[in-house]
mmCIF file of C-alpha atoms in Angstrom:
data_model
loop_
_atom_site.group_PDB
_atom_site.id
_atom_site.type_symbol
_atom_site.label_atom_id
_atom_site.label_comp_id
_atom_site.label_asym_id
_atom_site.label_seq_id
_atom_site.Cartn_x
_atom_site.Cartn_y
_atom_site.Cartn_z
ATOM 1 C CA MET A 1 -0.089 -0.014 -0.127
ATOM 2 C CA LYS A 2 1.445 3.322 -0.859
ATOM 3 C CA SER A 3 2.668 5.235 2.141
ATOM 4 C CA ALA A 4 0.580 8.223 3.087
ATOM 5 C CA ARG A 5 3.376 10.286 4.170
ATOM 6 C CA ARG A 6 4.721 13.355 2.450
ATOM 7 C CA ARG A 7 7.265 12.616 -0.318
ATOM 8 C CA MET A 8 10.672 12.891 0.836
ATOM 9 C CA VAL A 9 13.246 14.457 -1.837
ATOM 10 C CA VAL A 10 16.837 14.045 -0.910
ATOM 11 C CA ILE A 11 19.988 15.637 -2.521
ATOM 12 C CA LEU A 12 23.278 13.897 -1.936
ATOM 13 C CA TYR A 13 26.310 15.888 -2.631
ATOM 14 C CA GLY A 14 29.917 14.791 -2.218
ATOM 15 C CA LYS A 15 33.302 15.135 -3.611
ATOM 16 C CA GLY A 16 34.172 12.685 -6.353
ATOM 17 C CA GLY A 17 35.454 9.204 -4.847
ATOM 18 C CA VAL A 18 34.135 9.721 -1.516
ATOM 19 C CA GLY A 19 31.473 7.259 -1.277
ATOM 20 C CA LYS A 20 28.488 9.121 -2.040
ATOM 21 C CA THR A 21 27.155 6.520 -4.513
ATOM 22 C CA THR A 22 27.435 3.884 -1.825
ATOM 23 C CA VAL A 23 25.816 5.830 0.572
ATOM 24 C CA CYS A 24 22.802 7.003 -1.588
ATOM 25 C CA SER A 25 22.380 3.512 -3.077
ATOM 26 C CA HIS A 26 22.286 1.656 0.380
ATOM 27 C CA LEU A 27 19.713 4.451 1.762
ATOM 28 C CA ALA A 28 17.835 3.904 -1.487
ATOM 29 C CA ALA A 29 17.725 -0.115 -0.909
ATOM 30 C CA GLN A 30 16.994 0.546 2.710
ATOM 31 C CA TYR A 31 14.034 2.722 2.185
ATOM 32 C CA ALA A 32 12.763 0.055 -0.844
ATOM 33 C CA ALA A 33 13.048 -2.485 1.889
ATOM 34 C CA GLY A 34 10.789 -0.727 4.158
ATOM 35 C CA GLY A 35 7.979 -0.819 1.382
ATOM 36 C CA ARG A 36 8.711 2.703 0.236
ATOM 37 C CA LYS A 37 8.411 3.510 -3.454
ATOM 38 C CA VAL A 38 11.917 4.671 -4.308
ATOM 39 C CA LEU A 39 13.285 6.756 -7.370
ATOM 40 C CA LEU A 40 17.179 6.829 -7.479
ATOM 41 C CA LEU A 41 18.357 9.462 -9.649
ATOM 42 C CA GLY A 42 21.951 8.823 -10.693
ATOM 43 C CA CYS A 43 23.565 12.454 -11.772
ATOM 44 C CA ASP A 44 26.969 11.405 -12.881
ATOM 45 C CA PRO A 45 28.656 11.102 -16.189
ATOM 46 C CA LYS A 46 30.190 7.628 -14.882
ATOM 47 C CA THR A 47 26.508 6.209 -14.921
ATOM 48 C CA ASP A 48 27.572 4.113 -11.832
ATOM 49 C CA THR A 49 24.587 4.596 -9.427
ATOM 50 C CA SER A 50 22.897 1.756 -10.741
ATOM 51 C CA THR A 51 25.932 -0.764 -10.465
ATOM 52 C CA ARG A 52 25.125 -2.386 -7.077
ATOM 53 C CA PHE A 53 21.269 -2.992 -8.616
ATOM 54 C CA LEU A 54 21.763 -4.056 -12.140
ATOM 55 C CA SER A 55 24.870 -6.512 -12.084
ATOM 56 C CA GLY A 56 26.167 -4.640 -14.703
ATOM 57 C CA LYS A 57 24.067 -4.123 -17.217
ATOM 58 C CA LYS A 58 23.688 -0.399 -18.729
ATOM 59 C CA PRO A 59 20.510 1.378 -18.020
ATOM 60 C CA PRO A 60 19.078 3.735 -20.438
ATOM 61 C CA THR A 61 20.013 7.336 -19.750
ATOM 62 C CA MET A 62 19.083 11.005 -20.438
ATOM 63 C CA LEU A 63 21.693 10.938 -23.182
ATOM 64 C CA ASP A 64 20.318 8.138 -24.945
ATOM 65 C CA MET A 65 17.127 10.168 -25.103
ATOM 66 C CA VAL A 66 18.839 13.423 -26.392
ATOM 67 C CA GLU A 67 20.643 10.980 -29.053
ATOM 68 C CA GLY A 68 17.388 9.735 -30.090
ATOM 69 C CA ARG A 69 18.205 6.150 -29.309
ATOM 70 C CA PHE A 70 15.158 6.040 -26.594
ATOM 71 C CA GLY A 71 11.813 8.159 -26.621
ATOM 72 C CA ARG A 72 10.700 10.861 -23.862
ATOM 73 C CA ARG A 73 8.600 8.622 -22.046
ATOM 74 C CA PHE A 74 8.937 8.084 -18.377
ATOM 75 C CA SER A 75 8.704 4.418 -18.475
ATOM 76 C CA GLU A 76 11.353 4.273 -21.450
ATOM 77 C CA LEU A 77 13.816 6.016 -19.463
ATOM 78 C CA LEU A 78 13.379 4.118 -16.178
ATOM 79 C CA THR A 79 14.742 0.884 -14.918
ATOM 80 C CA ARG A 80 13.129 -1.164 -12.093
ATOM 81 C CA THR A 81 15.192 -3.257 -10.183
ATOM 82 C CA PRO A 82 14.831 -6.661 -8.202
ATOM 83 C CA SER A 83 15.184 -4.882 -5.047
ATOM 84 C CA GLY A 84 12.195 -2.447 -5.699
ATOM 85 C CA VAL A 85 14.418 0.719 -6.531
ATOM 86 C CA ASP A 86 13.376 2.357 -9.668
ATOM 87 C CA ILE A 87 16.564 4.036 -11.351
ATOM 88 C CA MET A 88 17.115 6.593 -14.016
ATOM 89 C CA GLU A 89 20.636 7.634 -14.728
ATOM 90 C CA THR A 90 21.862 10.873 -16.723
ATOM 91 C CA GLY A 91 24.758 9.519 -18.499
ATOM 92 C CA GLY A 92 27.273 11.826 -19.764
ATOM 93 C CA PRO A 93 29.357 12.802 -22.882
ATOM 94 C CA GLU A 94 32.566 10.977 -24.014
ATOM 95 C CA PRO A 95 35.754 12.558 -22.011
ATOM 96 C CA GLY A 96 36.507 16.103 -23.697
ATOM 97 C CA VAL A 97 33.476 16.593 -25.510
ATOM 98 C CA GLY A 98 30.299 18.165 -24.136
ATOM 99 C CA CYS A 99 29.249 18.854 -20.696
ATOM 100 C CA GLY A 100 28.351 16.404 -17.949
ATOM 101 C CA GLY A 101 26.396 19.067 -15.817
ATOM 102 C CA ARG A 102 23.972 19.440 -19.094
ATOM 103 C CA GLY A 103 22.757 15.936 -18.330
ATOM 104 C CA VAL A 104 21.508 16.921 -14.879
ATOM 105 C CA ALA A 105 19.872 19.873 -16.180
ATOM 106 C CA THR A 106 17.990 17.743 -18.917
ATOM 107 C CA LEU A 107 17.006 14.973 -16.168
ATOM 108 C CA CYS A 108 15.508 17.926 -14.004
ATOM 109 C CA GLN A 109 13.624 19.314 -17.009
ATOM 110 C CA PHE A 110 12.234 15.710 -17.820
ATOM 111 C CA LEU A 111 10.780 15.360 -14.136
ATOM 112 C CA GLU A 112 9.287 18.981 -14.622
ATOM 113 C CA GLU A 113 7.429 17.118 -17.725
ATOM 114 C CA HIS A 114 6.290 14.311 -15.664
ATOM 115 C CA PRO A 115 5.005 15.645 -12.358
ATOM 116 C CA ARG A 116 2.067 12.628 -12.223
ATOM 117 C CA GLU A 117 4.748 9.905 -12.552
ATOM 118 C CA LEU A 118 7.241 11.709 -10.153
ATOM 119 C CA ALA A 119 4.243 12.212 -7.608
ATOM 120 C CA SER A 120 3.989 8.433 -7.138
ATOM 121 C CA TYR A 121 7.269 7.946 -5.287
ATOM 122 C CA ASP A 122 7.399 8.355 -1.673
ATOM 123 C CA VAL A 123 11.217 8.818 -1.879
ATOM 124 C CA VAL A 124 13.165 10.480 -4.483
ATOM 125 C CA LEU A 125 17.091 10.807 -4.136
ATOM 126 C CA PHE A 126 19.643 12.571 -6.012
ATOM 127 C CA ASP A 127 23.020 11.180 -6.061
ATOM 128 C CA VAL A 128 25.134 14.181 -7.717
ATOM 129 C CA LEU A 129 28.736 14.771 -8.338
ATOM 130 C CA GLY A 130 29.660 17.514 -5.892
ATOM 131 C CA ASP A 131 32.893 18.783 -6.998
ATOM 132 C CA LEU A 132 30.701 21.739 -8.132
ATOM 133 C CA VAL A 133 32.954 23.215 -10.751
ATOM 134 C CA CYS A 134 29.813 23.147 -13.039
ATOM 135 C CA GLY A 135 26.887 24.948 -12.669
ATOM 136 C CA GLY A 136 24.707 22.117 -13.928
ATOM 137 C CA PHE A 137 25.192 19.792 -11.331
ATOM 138 C CA VAL A 138 23.445 22.389 -8.933
ATOM 139 C CA ALA A 139 20.025 22.040 -10.951
ATOM 140 C CA PRO A 140 18.494 20.035 -8.943
ATOM 141 C CA LEU A 141 18.485 22.964 -6.489
ATOM 142 C CA ARG A 142 17.807 25.512 -8.905
ATOM 143 C CA PHE A 143 14.704 23.320 -10.421
ATOM 144 C CA GLY A 144 13.236 23.408 -6.698
ATOM 145 C CA LYS A 145 13.574 19.570 -6.401
ATOM 146 C CA GLY A 146 15.228 19.268 -3.219
ATOM 147 C CA ASN A 147 13.814 19.586 0.367
ATOM 148 C CA CYS A 148 16.431 18.385 2.064
ATOM 149 C CA VAL A 149 20.316 18.452 1.226
ATOM 150 C CA PHE A 150 23.140 16.057 2.790
ATOM 151 C CA ILE A 151 26.889 16.401 2.578
ATOM 152 C CA ILE A 152 28.922 13.243 2.006
ATOM 153 C CA SER A 153 32.529 13.490 3.379
ATOM 154 C CA SER A 154 35.712 11.570 4.383
ATOM 155 C CA GLU A 155 37.870 12.703 7.427
ATOM 156 C CA GLU A 156 40.439 14.093 4.881
ATOM 157 C CA PRO A 157 41.485 17.556 3.889
ATOM 158 C CA ALA A 158 40.180 17.318 0.247
ATOM 159 C CA SER A 159 37.042 15.863 1.062
ATOM 160 C CA LEU A 160 36.185 18.521 3.729
ATOM 161 C CA PHE A 161 37.217 21.246 1.497
ATOM 162 C CA ALA A 162 34.685 19.915 -0.992
ATOM 163 C CA ALA A 163 32.219 19.476 1.857
ATOM 164 C CA ASN A 164 32.680 23.553 2.734
ATOM 165 C CA ASN A 165 32.060 24.370 -0.897
ATOM 166 C CA ILE A 166 29.217 22.232 -0.960
ATOM 167 C CA ALA A 167 27.569 24.384 2.210
ATOM 168 C CA ARG A 168 28.743 27.501 0.573
ATOM 169 C CA MET A 169 26.813 26.587 -2.800
ATOM 170 C CA THR A 170 23.682 26.433 -0.735
ATOM 171 C CA ARG A 171 24.033 29.742 0.662
ATOM 172 C CA ARG A 172 23.604 31.235 -3.064
ATOM 173 C CA PRO A 173 20.373 33.588 -2.891
ATOM 174 C CA TYR A 174 18.784 31.674 -5.697
ATOM 175 C CA TYR A 175 19.144 28.492 -4.261
ATOM 176 C CA ASP A 176 16.475 29.655 -1.344
ATOM 177 C CA ALA A 177 14.568 26.169 -0.829
ATOM 178 C CA ALA A 178 17.975 24.605 -0.232
ATOM 179 C CA ALA A 179 18.432 23.162 3.398
ATOM 180 C CA VAL A 180 21.408 21.253 4.670
ATOM 181 C CA GLY A 181 19.688 18.401 6.803
ATOM 182 C CA GLY A 182 23.336 17.378 7.898
ATOM 183 C CA ILE A 183 26.636 15.711 6.879
ATOM 184 C CA ILE A 184 27.419 11.903 6.754
ATOM 185 C CA PHE A 185 31.120 10.927 7.201
ATOM 186 C CA ASN A 186 31.996 8.066 4.928
ATOM 187 C CA LEU A 187 35.220 7.159 6.803
ATOM 188 C CA ARG A 188 38.529 5.991 4.767
ATOM 189 C CA HIS A 189 40.165 4.818 7.763
ATOM 190 C CA ASN A 190 38.471 3.791 10.814
ATOM 191 C CA ASP A 191 41.640 4.286 13.050
ATOM 192 C CA ALA A 192 42.580 7.843 11.867
ATOM 193 C CA PRO A 193 41.773 10.892 14.069
ATOM 194 C CA GLN A 194 38.238 11.809 13.781
ATOM 195 C CA GLY A 195 37.959 14.484 16.608
ATOM 196 C CA HIS A 196 37.517 17.309 13.800
ATOM 197 C CA LEU A 197 34.944 15.988 12.401
ATOM 198 C CA ALA A 198 32.272 17.012 14.927
ATOM 199 C CA SER A 199 34.393 20.700 14.989
ATOM 200 C CA PHE A 200 34.013 20.769 11.005
ATOM 201 C CA ALA A 201 30.439 20.094 11.216
ATOM 202 C CA LYS A 202 29.870 22.695 14.113
ATOM 203 C CA LYS A 203 32.098 25.244 12.448
ATOM 204 C CA ILE A 204 29.832 25.242 9.241
ATOM 205 C CA GLY A 205 26.868 24.693 10.997
ATOM 206 C CA VAL A 206 25.524 21.663 10.274
ATOM 207 C CA ALA A 207 24.575 18.545 11.981
ATOM 208 C CA VAL A 208 26.379 15.389 11.824
ATOM 209 C CA VAL A 209 23.663 12.729 10.753
ATOM 210 C CA GLY A 210 25.868 9.523 11.199
ATOM 211 C CA SER A 211 29.041 7.782 10.196
ATOM 212 C CA VAL A 212 29.630 4.718 8.105
ATOM 213 C CA PRO A 213 33.053 3.046 9.197
ATOM 214 C CA ARG A 214 35.053 1.469 6.499
ATOM 215 C CA ASP A 215 33.802 -2.530 6.285
ATOM 216 C CA PRO A 216 35.066 -5.008 3.989
ATOM 217 C CA LEU A 217 31.408 -6.293 3.452
ATOM 218 C CA ILE A 218 30.555 -3.133 1.620
ATOM 219 C CA MET A 219 33.523 -3.553 -0.636
ATOM 220 C CA GLU A 220 32.631 -7.430 -0.923
ATOM 221 C CA ALA A 221 29.112 -6.431 -1.925
ATOM 222 C CA GLU A 222 30.160 -3.914 -4.670
ATOM 223 C CA GLU A 223 32.508 -6.350 -6.287
ATOM 224 C CA ARG A 224 29.496 -8.508 -6.735
ATOM 225 C CA GLY A 225 27.344 -5.377 -7.746
ATOM 226 C CA LEU A 226 25.221 -5.594 -4.725
ATOM 227 C CA THR A 227 24.285 -3.708 -1.503
ATOM 228 C CA VAL A 228 25.280 -4.830 1.712
ATOM 229 C CA GLN A 229 21.751 -5.423 2.596
ATOM 230 C CA ALA A 230 21.234 -7.691 -0.299
ATOM 231 C CA HIS A 231 25.100 -9.526 0.237
ATOM 232 C CA ALA A 232 24.841 -9.818 4.051
ATOM 233 C CA PRO A 233 21.387 -8.667 5.367
ATOM 234 C CA SER A 234 22.347 -9.617 9.089
ATOM 235 C CA SER A 235 25.831 -7.883 9.061
ATOM 236 C CA LYS A 236 26.643 -4.748 11.331
ATOM 237 C CA ALA A 237 27.132 -2.767 8.203
ATOM 238 C CA ALA A 238 23.400 -3.415 6.953
ATOM 239 C CA ARG A 239 22.147 -2.387 10.383
ATOM 240 C CA GLN A 240 24.423 0.790 10.173
ATOM 241 C CA PHE A 241 22.396 1.903 7.029
ATOM 242 C CA ALA A 242 19.519 0.901 8.597
ATOM 243 C CA VAL A 243 20.094 3.274 11.560
ATOM 244 C CA LEU A 244 21.772 6.091 8.737
ATOM 245 C CA ALA A 245 18.288 5.832 6.960
ATOM 246 C CA LYS A 246 16.223 6.573 9.773
ATOM 247 C CA ALA A 247 18.593 9.362 11.037
ATOM 248 C CA VAL A 248 18.244 11.053 7.214
ATOM 249 C CA GLU A 249 14.604 10.854 7.171
ATOM 250 C CA ALA A 250 14.251 12.258 10.680
ATOM 251 C CA ALA A 251 16.539 15.106 9.813
ATOM 252 C CA CYS A 252 14.453 15.534 6.463
ATOM 253 C CA ARG A 253 11.100 15.311 8.311
ATOM 254 C CA SER A 254 12.174 17.472 11.474
ATOM 255 C CA LYS A 255 12.733 21.213 11.618
ATOM 256 C CA ARG A 256 16.631 21.040 12.112
ATOM 257 C CA SER A 257 17.543 21.516 8.445
ATOM 258 C CA ALA A 258 19.301 25.244 8.360
ATOM 259 C CA LYS A 259 21.236 27.162 6.300
ATOM 260 C CA ALA A 260 24.793 26.510 6.746
ATOM 261 C CA ALA A 261 27.551 28.731 7.587
ATOM 262 C CA PRO A 262 30.475 27.814 5.455
ATOM 263 C CA MET A 263 34.235 29.104 6.146
ATOM 264 C CA GLY A 264 36.369 31.065 3.449
ATOM 265 C CA ASN A 265 38.897 29.666 1.858
ATOM 266 C CA ASP A 266 41.920 31.237 4.216
ATOM 267 C CA GLU A 267 39.672 30.412 7.455
ATOM 268 C CA PHE A 268 39.465 26.583 5.994
ATOM 269 C CA TRP A 269 43.023 26.189 5.866
ATOM 270 C CA ALA A 270 43.556 27.363 9.105
ATOM 271 C CA PHE A 271 41.065 24.917 10.475
ATOM 272 C CA VAL A 272 43.001 22.112 8.745
ATOM 273 C CA ARG A 273 46.383 23.351 10.199
ATOM 274 C CA GLN A 274 44.854 24.131 13.591
ATOM 275 C CA HIS A 275 43.455 20.393 13.723
ATOM 276 C CA ARG A 276 46.521 19.057 12.171
ATOM 277 C CA ILE A 277 44.382 17.037 9.552
ATOM 278 C CA ALA A 278 46.360 15.310 7.256
ATOM 279 C CA SER A 279 45.596 13.296 4.385
ATOM 280 C CA LEU A 280 45.957 9.379 4.618
#
């Protein structure tokens, strides 16, 4: 039976390679397992959001539509997965040709053209490349899609720098609807110093929603093209994503989402030096 709850639209941003797709995919799987109708939107030219659901099968993309390989019907570009997660991918041009961000803007326009289909979902998740060198990648905010933004970061300086830039992006006046629900730390090294993470979140004015420790089971699942919930449903890693999914939903439903207060570049690097944060 369809949930009577208000639709939850979540946008996840993070530096390339930080594990943003890992987090987003597992959240989608968790919500689907709980009986929600879930739409997962892959906004990366690598078209890798679907890898844990389709066992290597390539889904149709927005680029395929633009180039005439598929029509403009919602059903033609939607891929239904055995786990119950519906997926759309933007795709992207060949390296050095075209603009990856254009695909994200095309996806948002496509969703605007299909309000009835979009309204049928309980949860919509955008998995967005977060280095933010291109305005196209912030199209989900500009098109008014997101009611809650989450930042994915590791404990390392480059990732924190990108997280601070994402917080800075949400301060732009034309993204008035963008509220930061919090930051999720996807740890690269469980034994690395982590005391600075809470300080960083407090400094930029966002809540820590959760942390995902590095776990070999997550990597094993990825190698098999699965989520950890499908690969090892009784594992600690699977339980941690269940907890994280509840925390993300609570942050979206509550009044805690607020405008961030990002640091300037000089202030950020002073913070890094003060806390002796190093790449590992």
